[in-house]
Amino acid sequence: MHVTVEPTILYFGNPVVLISSMNPDGTVNLAPMSSAWAVGWNVMLGLGKSGQTFENIERTRECVLNLPSEKLWREVERLAPLTGRNPVPAHKEAYGARFEPRKFETADLHTLESLHVAPPRVLECPLQIEARVSAVHDLGDGATSAAVEVRVIHVHAEEDLVTPDRRHVLPEQWHPLIYNFRHYFGLGSELGRTFRARAP
Ligand SMILES: Cc1cc2nc3c(=O)[nH]c(=O)nc-3n(C[C@H](O)[C@H](O)[C@H](O)COP(=O)(O)O)c2cc1C
Protein backbone atom coordinates (compact mmCIF):
# COMPACT_ATOMS: atom_id res chain seq x y z
CA MET A 1 0.00 0.00 0.00
CA HIS A 2 1.24 3.51 -0.79
CA VAL A 3 0.50 6.64 1.22
CA THR A 4 0.76 10.30 0.26
CA VAL A 5 3.92 11.90 1.69
CA GLU A 6 5.40 15.39 1.79
CA PRO A 7 9.14 14.79 2.20
CA THR A 8 11.17 17.86 3.13
CA ILE A 9 13.99 16.62 0.91
CA LEU A 10 13.91 14.58 -2.27
CA TYR A 11 17.56 13.55 -2.66
CA PHE A 12 16.62 10.10 -3.96
CA GLY A 13 20.12 8.71 -4.31
CA ASN A 14 22.62 10.31 -6.67
CA PRO A 15 26.42 10.06 -6.76
CA VAL A 16 28.29 12.76 -4.86
CA VAL A 17 30.36 15.22 -6.93
CA LEU A 18 32.97 17.57 -5.47
CA ILE A 19 33.04 20.73 -7.57
CA SER A 20 36.27 22.72 -7.58
CA SER A 21 36.03 26.31 -8.77
CA MET A 22 38.04 29.53 -8.61
CA ASN A 23 37.22 32.25 -6.08
CA PRO A 24 37.53 35.91 -7.13
CA ASP A 25 40.77 36.24 -5.13
CA GLY A 26 42.44 33.34 -7.00
CA THR A 27 42.01 30.76 -4.23
CA VAL A 28 40.14 27.50 -4.84
CA ASN A 29 36.71 26.55 -3.56
CA LEU A 30 35.51 22.96 -3.18
CA ALA A 31 31.94 21.89 -2.43
CA PRO A 32 29.94 18.66 -2.40
CA MET A 33 26.82 18.34 -4.49
CA SER A 34 24.73 15.44 -5.75
CA SER A 35 22.07 16.87 -8.07
CA ALA A 36 24.01 15.99 -11.21
CA TRP A 37 23.34 13.93 -14.29
CA ALA A 38 25.08 13.30 -17.59
CA VAL A 39 23.86 12.86 -21.14
CA GLY A 40 26.73 12.19 -23.51
CA TRP A 41 29.45 14.72 -22.68
CA ASN A 42 26.98 17.22 -21.22
CA VAL A 43 26.34 17.36 -17.48
CA MET A 44 23.55 19.20 -15.70
CA LEU A 45 24.28 20.51 -12.20
CA GLY A 46 21.52 21.55 -9.77
CA LEU A 47 23.00 24.29 -7.60
CA GLY A 48 21.72 26.74 -5.00
CA LYS A 49 22.46 30.26 -6.21
CA SER A 50 23.55 31.50 -2.77
CA GLY A 51 26.58 29.18 -2.73
CA GLN A 52 30.09 30.31 -3.62
CA THR A 53 30.32 27.47 -6.17
CA PHE A 54 27.43 28.87 -8.21
CA GLU A 55 28.91 32.39 -8.02
CA ASN A 56 32.32 31.09 -9.13
CA ILE A 57 31.23 28.96 -12.06
CA GLU A 58 28.74 31.50 -13.37
CA ARG A 59 31.54 34.10 -13.37
CA THR A 60 34.47 31.99 -14.63
CA ARG A 61 32.42 29.54 -16.77
CA GLU A 62 34.56 26.57 -15.72
CA CYS A 63 34.93 23.93 -13.02
CA VAL A 64 36.13 20.41 -12.29
CA LEU A 65 33.66 17.67 -11.32
CA ASN A 66 35.56 15.35 -9.00
CA LEU A 67 33.89 12.03 -8.21
CA PRO A 68 34.77 10.61 -4.78
CA SER A 69 34.62 6.87 -4.20
CA GLU A 70 32.62 5.50 -1.30
CA LYS A 71 35.86 5.38 0.78
CA LEU A 72 35.92 9.19 0.86
CA TRP A 73 32.60 9.78 2.63
CA ARG A 74 34.26 11.18 5.77
CA GLU A 75 36.25 13.72 3.77
CA VAL A 76 33.05 14.72 1.96
CA GLU A 77 31.25 15.11 5.27
CA ARG A 78 34.03 17.40 6.55
CA LEU A 79 33.13 19.74 3.67
CA ALA A 80 29.38 19.54 4.36
CA PRO A 81 29.10 22.36 6.96
CA LEU A 82 31.40 24.72 5.05
CA THR A 83 30.84 27.50 2.55
CA GLY A 84 33.30 29.58 0.61
CA ARG A 85 30.87 32.48 0.84
CA ASN A 86 31.63 35.34 3.25
CA PRO A 87 29.45 36.52 4.89
CA VAL A 88 27.58 33.23 5.28
CA PRO A 89 24.02 33.50 3.86
CA ALA A 90 21.36 33.52 6.61
CA HIS A 91 19.75 30.20 5.63
CA LYS A 92 23.15 28.46 5.73
CA GLU A 93 24.00 30.07 9.09
CA ALA A 94 20.66 28.71 10.38
CA TYR A 95 21.81 25.11 9.84
CA GLY A 96 25.27 25.78 11.30
CA ALA A 97 27.32 26.41 8.17
CA ARG A 98 30.55 28.39 8.54
CA PHE A 99 32.85 30.26 6.17
CA GLU A 100 36.00 28.32 5.33
CA PRO A 101 38.46 29.62 2.73
CA ARG A 102 40.80 26.59 2.98
CA LYS A 103 38.49 23.69 2.20
CA PHE A 104 41.12 21.30 0.79
CA GLU A 105 43.19 21.54 3.98
CA THR A 106 40.13 21.24 6.22
CA ALA A 107 38.94 18.09 4.43
CA ASP A 108 42.49 16.67 4.15
CA LEU A 109 42.28 16.56 0.35
CA HIS A 110 44.97 17.57 -2.13
CA THR A 111 45.05 19.51 -5.40
CA LEU A 112 46.28 18.27 -8.76
CA GLU A 113 46.68 20.74 -11.63
CA SER A 114 44.05 20.54 -14.39
CA LEU A 115 44.98 20.49 -18.08
CA HIS A 116 42.42 22.90 -19.56
CA VAL A 117 40.74 24.84 -16.75
CA ALA A 118 42.01 26.94 -13.83
CA PRO A 119 40.41 25.02 -10.92
CA PRO A 120 42.58 22.10 -9.81
CA ARG A 121 41.42 18.49 -9.58
CA VAL A 122 41.05 16.57 -6.31
CA LEU A 123 43.92 14.09 -6.19
CA GLU A 124 42.01 11.57 -4.06
CA CYS A 125 39.03 11.36 -6.44
CA PRO A 126 39.37 8.47 -8.95
CA LEU A 127 37.36 10.26 -11.65
CA GLN A 128 37.88 13.93 -12.48
CA ILE A 129 36.01 15.81 -15.19
CA GLU A 130 37.17 19.19 -16.48
CA ALA A 131 34.20 21.16 -17.79
CA ARG A 132 33.06 24.52 -19.14
CA VAL A 133 29.66 26.15 -18.59
CA SER A 134 27.46 26.24 -21.68
CA ALA A 135 24.21 27.58 -20.16
CA VAL A 136 22.60 28.55 -16.86
CA HIS A 137 18.86 27.98 -16.37
CA ASP A 138 16.87 29.33 -13.42
CA LEU A 139 15.03 26.63 -11.46
CA GLY A 140 11.72 26.87 -9.64
CA ASP A 141 9.45 29.81 -8.88
CA GLY A 142 11.75 31.87 -6.69
CA ALA A 143 14.79 31.02 -8.88
CA THR A 144 16.91 30.46 -5.76
CA SER A 145 18.58 27.57 -7.55
CA ALA A 146 19.78 26.94 -11.05
CA ALA A 147 20.50 24.13 -13.47
CA VAL A 148 24.00 24.74 -14.76
CA GLU A 149 24.74 23.00 -18.03
CA VAL A 150 28.39 22.13 -18.53
CA ARG A 151 30.27 20.65 -21.47
CA VAL A 152 32.93 18.07 -20.61
CA ILE A 153 36.39 19.05 -21.85
CA HIS A 154 38.59 16.28 -20.45
CA VAL A 155 38.05 13.14 -18.34
CA HIS A 156 40.76 11.76 -16.04
CA ALA A 157 40.46 8.31 -14.47
CA GLU A 158 42.66 6.18 -12.27
CA GLU A 159 44.27 3.65 -14.60
CA ASP A 160 42.82 0.53 -12.94
CA LEU A 161 39.28 1.89 -13.41
CA VAL A 162 39.39 1.71 -17.19
CA THR A 163 39.79 -0.78 -20.05
CA PRO A 164 43.25 -0.90 -21.73
CA ASP A 165 41.92 1.15 -24.70
CA ARG A 166 40.65 3.74 -22.15
CA ARG A 167 37.24 3.86 -23.85
CA HIS A 168 35.24 2.36 -20.96
CA VAL A 169 35.09 2.74 -17.21
CA LEU A 170 34.94 -0.67 -15.55
CA PRO A 171 31.76 -0.69 -13.45
CA GLU A 172 33.09 -3.40 -11.12
CA GLN A 173 36.11 -1.25 -10.25
CA TRP A 174 34.20 2.01 -9.73
CA HIS A 175 32.54 2.50 -6.35
CA PRO A 176 30.63 5.80 -6.39
CA LEU A 177 29.56 7.47 -3.19
CA ILE A 178 25.76 7.73 -3.17
CA TYR A 179 23.84 10.46 -1.32
CA ASN A 180 20.61 8.72 -0.37
CA PHE A 181 18.15 11.07 1.40
CA ARG A 182 21.14 12.73 3.15
CA HIS A 183 22.79 9.44 4.16
CA TYR A 184 25.96 8.13 2.52
CA PHE A 185 25.86 4.72 0.83
CA GLY A 186 28.03 2.69 -1.50
CA LEU A 187 26.57 0.48 -4.23
CA GLY A 188 25.53 -3.10 -3.59
CA SER A 189 26.85 -5.84 -5.85
CA GLU A 190 25.98 -5.99 -9.53
CA LEU A 191 22.44 -7.12 -10.45
CA GLY A 192 22.88 -7.28 -14.20
CA ARG A 193 23.71 -5.15 -17.22
CA THR A 194 21.81 -3.42 -20.00
CA PHE A 195 22.04 -4.90 -23.50
CA ARG A 196 24.21 -1.95 -24.63
CA ALA A 197 26.89 -2.31 -21.94
CA ARG A 198 30.34 -2.66 -23.53
CA ALA A 199 32.78 -2.85 -20.61
CA PRO A 200 33.87 -6.50 -20.01
C1 LIG B 1 26.58 15.15 -0.01
C2 LIG B 1 26.08 16.54 -0.27
C3 LIG B 1 25.33 16.81 -1.41
C4 LIG B 1 24.89 18.11 -1.68
N1 LIG B 1 24.20 18.35 -2.85
C5 LIG B 1 23.95 19.61 -3.22
C6 LIG B 1 23.39 19.90 -4.50
O1 LIG B 1 23.13 19.00 -5.30
N2 LIG B 1 23.21 21.20 -4.84
C7 LIG B 1 23.51 22.23 -3.99
O2 LIG B 1 23.34 23.40 -4.35
N3 LIG B 1 24.02 21.98 -2.74
C8 LIG B 1 24.26 20.70 -2.35
N4 LIG B 1 24.82 20.46 -1.13
C9 LIG B 1 25.05 21.58 -0.20
C10 LIG B 1 26.34 22.37 -0.52
O3 LIG B 1 27.49 21.54 -0.43
C11 LIG B 1 26.45 23.53 0.49
O4 LIG B 1 25.45 24.46 0.18
C12 LIG B 1 27.78 24.20 0.54
O5 LIG B 1 27.74 25.18 1.56
C13 LIG B 1 28.18 24.87 -0.76
O6 LIG B 1 29.46 25.43 -0.59
P1 LIG B 1 29.86 26.79 -1.32
O7 LIG B 1 28.96 27.87 -0.76
O8 LIG B 1 31.29 27.02 -0.95
O9 LIG B 1 29.64 26.56 -2.77
C14 LIG B 1 25.20 19.17 -0.80
C15 LIG B 1 25.90 18.88 0.38
C16 LIG B 1 26.34 17.59 0.64
C17 LIG B 1 27.11 17.32 1.90
PDB file of C-alpha atoms and ligand atoms in Angstrom:
ATOM      1  CA  MET A   1       0.000   0.000   0.000  1.00  0.00           C
ATOM      2  CA  HIS A   2       1.243   3.514  -0.789  1.00  0.00           C
ATOM      3  CA  VAL A   3       0.504   6.642   1.225  1.00  0.00           C
ATOM      4  CA  THR A   4       0.762  10.303   0.258  1.00  0.00           C
ATOM      5  CA  VAL A   5       3.916  11.901   1.693  1.00  0.00           C
ATOM      6  CA  GLU A   6       5.399  15.394   1.787  1.00  0.00           C
ATOM      7  CA  PRO A   7       9.142  14.788   2.200  1.00  0.00           C
ATOM      8  CA  THR A   8      11.175  17.862   3.134  1.00  0.00           C
ATOM      9  CA  ILE A   9      13.989  16.623   0.910  1.00  0.00           C
ATOM     10  CA  LEU A  10      13.908  14.584  -2.272  1.00  0.00           C
ATOM     11  CA  TYR A  11      17.556  13.550  -2.662  1.00  0.00           C
ATOM     12  CA  PHE A  12      16.615  10.102  -3.955  1.00  0.00           C
ATOM     13  CA  GLY A  13      20.122   8.708  -4.306  1.00  0.00           C
ATOM     14  CA  ASN A  14      22.617  10.314  -6.671  1.00  0.00           C
ATOM     15  CA  PRO A  15      26.417  10.056  -6.764  1.00  0.00           C
ATOM     16  CA  VAL A  16      28.292  12.759  -4.860  1.00  0.00           C
ATOM     17  CA  VAL A  17      30.362  15.223  -6.928  1.00  0.00           C
ATOM     18  CA  LEU A  18      32.970  17.572  -5.468  1.00  0.00           C
ATOM     19  CA  ILE A  19      33.042  20.733  -7.571  1.00  0.00           C
ATOM     20  CA  SER A  20      36.273  22.716  -7.580  1.00  0.00           C
ATOM     21  CA  SER A  21      36.030  26.308  -8.769  1.00  0.00           C
ATOM     22  CA  MET A  22      38.044  29.525  -8.612  1.00  0.00           C
ATOM     23  CA  ASN A  23      37.225  32.249  -6.077  1.00  0.00           C
ATOM     24  CA  PRO A  24      37.530  35.908  -7.135  1.00  0.00           C
ATOM     25  CA  ASP A  25      40.775  36.238  -5.127  1.00  0.00           C
ATOM     26  CA  GLY A  26      42.438  33.344  -6.995  1.00  0.00           C
ATOM     27  CA  THR A  27      42.007  30.761  -4.232  1.00  0.00           C
ATOM     28  CA  VAL A  28      40.143  27.496  -4.838  1.00  0.00           C
ATOM     29  CA  ASN A  29      36.706  26.546  -3.563  1.00  0.00           C
ATOM     30  CA  LEU A  30      35.515  22.959  -3.184  1.00  0.00           C
ATOM     31  CA  ALA A  31      31.939  21.886  -2.434  1.00  0.00           C
ATOM     32  CA  PRO A  32      29.940  18.659  -2.405  1.00  0.00           C
ATOM     33  CA  MET A  33      26.815  18.342  -4.488  1.00  0.00           C
ATOM     34  CA  SER A  34      24.735  15.443  -5.750  1.00  0.00           C
ATOM     35  CA  SER A  35      22.066  16.867  -8.066  1.00  0.00           C
ATOM     36  CA  ALA A  36      24.014  15.992 -11.206  1.00  0.00           C
ATOM     37  CA  TRP A  37      23.337  13.926 -14.293  1.00  0.00           C
ATOM     38  CA  ALA A  38      25.079  13.301 -17.589  1.00  0.00           C
ATOM     39  CA  VAL A  39      23.863  12.856 -21.144  1.00  0.00           C
ATOM     40  CA  GLY A  40      26.726  12.190 -23.509  1.00  0.00           C
ATOM     41  CA  TRP A  41      29.447  14.715 -22.678  1.00  0.00           C
ATOM     42  CA  ASN A  42      26.983  17.217 -21.219  1.00  0.00           C
ATOM     43  CA  VAL A  43      26.341  17.360 -17.483  1.00  0.00           C
ATOM     44  CA  MET A  44      23.546  19.204 -15.703  1.00  0.00           C
ATOM     45  CA  LEU A  45      24.278  20.507 -12.195  1.00  0.00           C
ATOM     46  CA  GLY A  46      21.523  21.549  -9.772  1.00  0.00           C
ATOM     47  CA  LEU A  47      23.005  24.294  -7.604  1.00  0.00           C
ATOM     48  CA  GLY A  48      21.717  26.739  -4.997  1.00  0.00           C
ATOM     49  CA  LYS A  49      22.457  30.260  -6.212  1.00  0.00           C
ATOM     50  CA  SER A  50      23.550  31.497  -2.771  1.00  0.00           C
ATOM     51  CA  GLY A  51      26.579  29.185  -2.725  1.00  0.00           C
ATOM     52  CA  GLN A  52      30.091  30.307  -3.623  1.00  0.00           C
ATOM     53  CA  THR A  53      30.315  27.472  -6.169  1.00  0.00           C
ATOM     54  CA  PHE A  54      27.433  28.871  -8.209  1.00  0.00           C
ATOM     55  CA  GLU A  55      28.906  32.388  -8.021  1.00  0.00           C
ATOM     56  CA  ASN A  56      32.320  31.090  -9.133  1.00  0.00           C
ATOM     57  CA  ILE A  57      31.233  28.962 -12.058  1.00  0.00           C
ATOM     58  CA  GLU A  58      28.740  31.502 -13.371  1.00  0.00           C
ATOM     59  CA  ARG A  59      31.544  34.097 -13.368  1.00  0.00           C
ATOM     60  CA  THR A  60      34.473  31.988 -14.629  1.00  0.00           C
ATOM     61  CA  ARG A  61      32.422  29.544 -16.774  1.00  0.00           C
ATOM     62  CA  GLU A  62      34.559  26.571 -15.719  1.00  0.00           C
ATOM     63  CA  CYS A  63      34.929  23.935 -13.023  1.00  0.00           C
ATOM     64  CA  VAL A  64      36.127  20.411 -12.287  1.00  0.00           C
ATOM     65  CA  LEU A  65      33.656  17.675 -11.318  1.00  0.00           C
ATOM     66  CA  ASN A  66      35.562  15.348  -8.996  1.00  0.00           C
ATOM     67  CA  LEU A  67      33.887  12.029  -8.210  1.00  0.00           C
ATOM     68  CA  PRO A  68      34.765  10.610  -4.782  1.00  0.00           C
ATOM     69  CA  SER A  69      34.618   6.871  -4.202  1.00  0.00           C
ATOM     70  CA  GLU A  70      32.619   5.496  -1.297  1.00  0.00           C
ATOM     71  CA  LYS A  71      35.860   5.382   0.783  1.00  0.00           C
ATOM     72  CA  LEU A  72      35.917   9.190   0.855  1.00  0.00           C
ATOM     73  CA  TRP A  73      32.605   9.784   2.634  1.00  0.00           C
ATOM     74  CA  ARG A  74      34.257  11.176   5.768  1.00  0.00           C
ATOM     75  CA  GLU A  75      36.254  13.720   3.771  1.00  0.00           C
ATOM     76  CA  VAL A  76      33.051  14.717   1.961  1.00  0.00           C
ATOM     77  CA  GLU A  77      31.247  15.108   5.269  1.00  0.00           C
ATOM     78  CA  ARG A  78      34.027  17.395   6.549  1.00  0.00           C
ATOM     79  CA  LEU A  79      33.132  19.736   3.673  1.00  0.00           C
ATOM     80  CA  ALA A  80      29.384  19.538   4.363  1.00  0.00           C
ATOM     81  CA  PRO A  81      29.099  22.362   6.961  1.00  0.00           C
ATOM     82  CA  LEU A  82      31.400  24.721   5.048  1.00  0.00           C
ATOM     83  CA  THR A  83      30.837  27.498   2.550  1.00  0.00           C
ATOM     84  CA  GLY A  84      33.296  29.580   0.606  1.00  0.00           C
ATOM     85  CA  ARG A  85      30.866  32.483   0.836  1.00  0.00           C
ATOM     86  CA  ASN A  86      31.631  35.337   3.246  1.00  0.00           C
ATOM     87  CA  PRO A  87      29.448  36.522   4.892  1.00  0.00           C
ATOM     88  CA  VAL A  88      27.584  33.226   5.279  1.00  0.00           C
ATOM     89  CA  PRO A  89      24.021  33.496   3.857  1.00  0.00           C
ATOM     90  CA  ALA A  90      21.357  33.519   6.610  1.00  0.00           C
ATOM     91  CA  HIS A  91      19.753  30.204   5.626  1.00  0.00           C
ATOM     92  CA  LYS A  92      23.146  28.464   5.729  1.00  0.00           C
ATOM     93  CA  GLU A  93      23.998  30.072   9.087  1.00  0.00           C
ATOM     94  CA  ALA A  94      20.662  28.713  10.378  1.00  0.00           C
ATOM     95  CA  TYR A  95      21.813  25.111   9.842  1.00  0.00           C
ATOM     96  CA  GLY A  96      25.274  25.778  11.303  1.00  0.00           C
ATOM     97  CA  ALA A  97      27.322  26.407   8.167  1.00  0.00           C
ATOM     98  CA  ARG A  98      30.549  28.394   8.536  1.00  0.00           C
ATOM     99  CA  PHE A  99      32.854  30.255   6.174  1.00  0.00           C
ATOM    100  CA  GLU A 100      36.003  28.322   5.331  1.00  0.00           C
ATOM    101  CA  PRO A 101      38.461  29.617   2.728  1.00  0.00           C
ATOM    102  CA  ARG A 102      40.799  26.592   2.975  1.00  0.00           C
ATOM    103  CA  LYS A 103      38.492  23.691   2.204  1.00  0.00           C
ATOM    104  CA  PHE A 104      41.122  21.302   0.793  1.00  0.00           C
ATOM    105  CA  GLU A 105      43.191  21.541   3.982  1.00  0.00           C
ATOM    106  CA  THR A 106      40.134  21.239   6.223  1.00  0.00           C
ATOM    107  CA  ALA A 107      38.936  18.091   4.428  1.00  0.00           C
ATOM    108  CA  ASP A 108      42.488  16.671   4.154  1.00  0.00           C
ATOM    109  CA  LEU A 109      42.279  16.564   0.350  1.00  0.00           C
ATOM    110  CA  HIS A 110      44.969  17.566  -2.130  1.00  0.00           C
ATOM    111  CA  THR A 111      45.054  19.508  -5.397  1.00  0.00           C
ATOM    112  CA  LEU A 112      46.278  18.269  -8.759  1.00  0.00           C
ATOM    113  CA  GLU A 113      46.678  20.736 -11.628  1.00  0.00           C
ATOM    114  CA  SER A 114      44.051  20.536 -14.389  1.00  0.00           C
ATOM    115  CA  LEU A 115      44.982  20.489 -18.079  1.00  0.00           C
ATOM    116  CA  HIS A 116      42.423  22.898 -19.561  1.00  0.00           C
ATOM    117  CA  VAL A 117      40.741  24.844 -16.747  1.00  0.00           C
ATOM    118  CA  ALA A 118      42.012  26.938 -13.834  1.00  0.00           C
ATOM    119  CA  PRO A 119      40.414  25.024 -10.921  1.00  0.00           C
ATOM    120  CA  PRO A 120      42.576  22.096  -9.806  1.00  0.00           C
ATOM    121  CA  ARG A 121      41.419  18.489  -9.577  1.00  0.00           C
ATOM    122  CA  VAL A 122      41.045  16.571  -6.312  1.00  0.00           C
ATOM    123  CA  LEU A 123      43.923  14.092  -6.189  1.00  0.00           C
ATOM    124  CA  GLU A 124      42.013  11.569  -4.061  1.00  0.00           C
ATOM    125  CA  CYS A 125      39.026  11.356  -6.442  1.00  0.00           C
ATOM    126  CA  PRO A 126      39.374   8.471  -8.949  1.00  0.00           C
ATOM    127  CA  LEU A 127      37.361  10.258 -11.648  1.00  0.00           C
ATOM    128  CA  GLN A 128      37.879  13.930 -12.484  1.00  0.00           C
ATOM    129  CA  ILE A 129      36.007  15.814 -15.193  1.00  0.00           C
ATOM    130  CA  GLU A 130      37.169  19.192 -16.479  1.00  0.00           C
ATOM    131  CA  ALA A 131      34.203  21.163 -17.786  1.00  0.00           C
ATOM    132  CA  ARG A 132      33.057  24.520 -19.144  1.00  0.00           C
ATOM    133  CA  VAL A 133      29.659  26.151 -18.594  1.00  0.00           C
ATOM    134  CA  SER A 134      27.456  26.236 -21.679  1.00  0.00           C
ATOM    135  CA  ALA A 135      24.213  27.582 -20.163  1.00  0.00           C
ATOM    136  CA  VAL A 136      22.604  28.550 -16.862  1.00  0.00           C
ATOM    137  CA  HIS A 137      18.865  27.980 -16.367  1.00  0.00           C
ATOM    138  CA  ASP A 138      16.868  29.330 -13.418  1.00  0.00           C
ATOM    139  CA  LEU A 139      15.035  26.632 -11.459  1.00  0.00           C
ATOM    140  CA  GLY A 140      11.718  26.872  -9.637  1.00  0.00           C
ATOM    141  CA  ASP A 141       9.452  29.813  -8.885  1.00  0.00           C
ATOM    142  CA  GLY A 142      11.755  31.869  -6.694  1.00  0.00           C
ATOM    143  CA  ALA A 143      14.792  31.020  -8.876  1.00  0.00           C
ATOM    144  CA  THR A 144      16.906  30.459  -5.755  1.00  0.00           C
ATOM    145  CA  SER A 145      18.578  27.573  -7.549  1.00  0.00           C
ATOM    146  CA  ALA A 146      19.780  26.945 -11.054  1.00  0.00           C
ATOM    147  CA  ALA A 147      20.498  24.133 -13.466  1.00  0.00           C
ATOM    148  CA  VAL A 148      23.996  24.742 -14.756  1.00  0.00           C
ATOM    149  CA  GLU A 149      24.736  23.001 -18.025  1.00  0.00           C
ATOM    150  CA  VAL A 150      28.392  22.132 -18.531  1.00  0.00           C
ATOM    151  CA  ARG A 151      30.275  20.646 -21.472  1.00  0.00           C
ATOM    152  CA  VAL A 152      32.926  18.073 -20.608  1.00  0.00           C
ATOM    153  CA  ILE A 153      36.394  19.048 -21.852  1.00  0.00           C
ATOM    154  CA  HIS A 154      38.586  16.281 -20.451  1.00  0.00           C
ATOM    155  CA  VAL A 155      38.049  13.140 -18.343  1.00  0.00           C
ATOM    156  CA  HIS A 156      40.758  11.763 -16.036  1.00  0.00           C
ATOM    157  CA  ALA A 157      40.460   8.313 -14.473  1.00  0.00           C
ATOM    158  CA  GLU A 158      42.663   6.178 -12.265  1.00  0.00           C
ATOM    159  CA  GLU A 159      44.267   3.647 -14.597  1.00  0.00           C
ATOM    160  CA  ASP A 160      42.824   0.531 -12.944  1.00  0.00           C
ATOM    161  CA  LEU A 161      39.276   1.887 -13.408  1.00  0.00           C
ATOM    162  CA  VAL A 162      39.389   1.706 -17.194  1.00  0.00           C
ATOM    163  CA  THR A 163      39.792  -0.785 -20.048  1.00  0.00           C
ATOM    164  CA  PRO A 164      43.247  -0.904 -21.734  1.00  0.00           C
ATOM    165  CA  ASP A 165      41.919   1.152 -24.698  1.00  0.00           C
ATOM    166  CA  ARG A 166      40.649   3.744 -22.146  1.00  0.00           C
ATOM    167  CA  ARG A 167      37.235   3.858 -23.851  1.00  0.00           C
ATOM    168  CA  HIS A 168      35.240   2.360 -20.957  1.00  0.00           C
ATOM    169  CA  VAL A 169      35.088   2.745 -17.210  1.00  0.00           C
ATOM    170  CA  LEU A 170      34.939  -0.671 -15.548  1.00  0.00           C
ATOM    171  CA  PRO A 171      31.756  -0.686 -13.449  1.00  0.00           C
ATOM    172  CA  GLU A 172      33.085  -3.396 -11.123  1.00  0.00           C
ATOM    173  CA  GLN A 173      36.107  -1.249 -10.246  1.00  0.00           C
ATOM    174  CA  TRP A 174      34.201   2.009  -9.732  1.00  0.00           C
ATOM    175  CA  HIS A 175      32.545   2.501  -6.354  1.00  0.00           C
ATOM    176  CA  PRO A 176      30.634   5.797  -6.391  1.00  0.00           C
ATOM    177  CA  LEU A 177      29.559   7.471  -3.191  1.00  0.00           C
ATOM    178  CA  ILE A 178      25.761   7.729  -3.169  1.00  0.00           C
ATOM    179  CA  TYR A 179      23.845  10.465  -1.320  1.00  0.00           C
ATOM    180  CA  ASN A 180      20.607   8.715  -0.372  1.00  0.00           C
ATOM    181  CA  PHE A 181      18.152  11.066   1.400  1.00  0.00           C
ATOM    182  CA  ARG A 182      21.137  12.734   3.154  1.00  0.00           C
ATOM    183  CA  HIS A 183      22.788   9.437   4.157  1.00  0.00           C
ATOM    184  CA  TYR A 184      25.957   8.128   2.521  1.00  0.00           C
ATOM    185  CA  PHE A 185      25.861   4.723   0.833  1.00  0.00           C
ATOM    186  CA  GLY A 186      28.028   2.687  -1.500  1.00  0.00           C
ATOM    187  CA  LEU A 187      26.574   0.484  -4.233  1.00  0.00           C
ATOM    188  CA  GLY A 188      25.530  -3.101  -3.594  1.00  0.00           C
ATOM    189  CA  SER A 189      26.854  -5.837  -5.852  1.00  0.00           C
ATOM    190  CA  GLU A 190      25.983  -5.995  -9.532  1.00  0.00           C
ATOM    191  CA  LEU A 191      22.444  -7.119 -10.445  1.00  0.00           C
ATOM    192  CA  GLY A 192      22.880  -7.277 -14.202  1.00  0.00           C
ATOM    193  CA  ARG A 193      23.709  -5.154 -17.218  1.00  0.00           C
ATOM    194  CA  THR A 194      21.807  -3.419 -19.996  1.00  0.00           C
ATOM    195  CA  PHE A 195      22.035  -4.903 -23.505  1.00  0.00           C
ATOM    196  CA  ARG A 196      24.208  -1.947 -24.626  1.00  0.00           C
ATOM    197  CA  ALA A 197      26.890  -2.315 -21.938  1.00  0.00           C
ATOM    198  CA  ARG A 198      30.338  -2.663 -23.527  1.00  0.00           C
ATOM    199  CA  ALA A 199      32.779  -2.854 -20.611  1.00  0.00           C
ATOM    200  CA  PRO A 200      33.870  -6.499 -20.007  1.00  0.00           C
TER     201      PRO A 200
HETATM  202  C1  LIG B   1      26.584  15.154  -0.012  1.00  0.00           C
HETATM  203  C2  LIG B   1      26.077  16.540  -0.272  1.00  0.00           C
HETATM  204  C3  LIG B   1      25.335  16.812  -1.410  1.00  0.00           C
HETATM  205  C4  LIG B   1      24.890  18.106  -1.684  1.00  0.00           C
HETATM  206  N1  LIG B   1      24.205  18.347  -2.848  1.00  0.00           N
HETATM  207  C5  LIG B   1      23.952  19.613  -3.221  1.00  0.00           C
HETATM  208  C6  LIG B   1      23.394  19.897  -4.504  1.00  0.00           C
HETATM  209  O1  LIG B   1      23.129  18.996  -5.296  1.00  0.00           O
HETATM  210  N2  LIG B   1      23.207  21.201  -4.837  1.00  0.00           N
HETATM  211  C7  LIG B   1      23.513  22.231  -3.989  1.00  0.00           C
HETATM  212  O2  LIG B   1      23.337  23.397  -4.352  1.00  0.00           O
HETATM  213  N3  LIG B   1      24.024  21.983  -2.744  1.00  0.00           N
HETATM  214  C8  LIG B   1      24.264  20.703  -2.350  1.00  0.00           C
HETATM  215  N4  LIG B   1      24.824  20.457  -1.128  1.00  0.00           N
HETATM  216  C9  LIG B   1      25.053  21.581  -0.202  1.00  0.00           C
HETATM  217  C10 LIG B   1      26.344  22.369  -0.518  1.00  0.00           C
HETATM  218  O3  LIG B   1      27.485  21.537  -0.427  1.00  0.00           O
HETATM  219  C11 LIG B   1      26.447  23.526   0.490  1.00  0.00           C
HETATM  220  O4  LIG B   1      25.449  24.464   0.184  1.00  0.00           O
HETATM  221  C12 LIG B   1      27.781  24.203   0.535  1.00  0.00           C
HETATM  222  O5  LIG B   1      27.744  25.176   1.561  1.00  0.00           O
HETATM  223  C13 LIG B   1      28.178  24.869  -0.755  1.00  0.00           C
HETATM  224  O6  LIG B   1      29.459  25.429  -0.592  1.00  0.00           O
HETATM  225  P1  LIG B   1      29.858  26.793  -1.317  1.00  0.00           P
HETATM  226  O7  LIG B   1      28.955  27.866  -0.758  1.00  0.00           O
HETATM  227  O8  LIG B   1      31.294  27.018  -0.949  1.00  0.00           O
HETATM  228  O9  LIG B   1      29.635  26.561  -2.770  1.00  0.00           O
HETATM  229  C14 LIG B   1      25.203  19.167  -0.796  1.00  0.00           C
HETATM  230  C15 LIG B   1      25.904  18.882   0.376  1.00  0.00           C
HETATM  231  C16 LIG B   1      26.337  17.589   0.637  1.00  0.00           C
HETATM  232  C17 LIG B   1      27.115  17.319   1.897  1.00  0.00           C
END
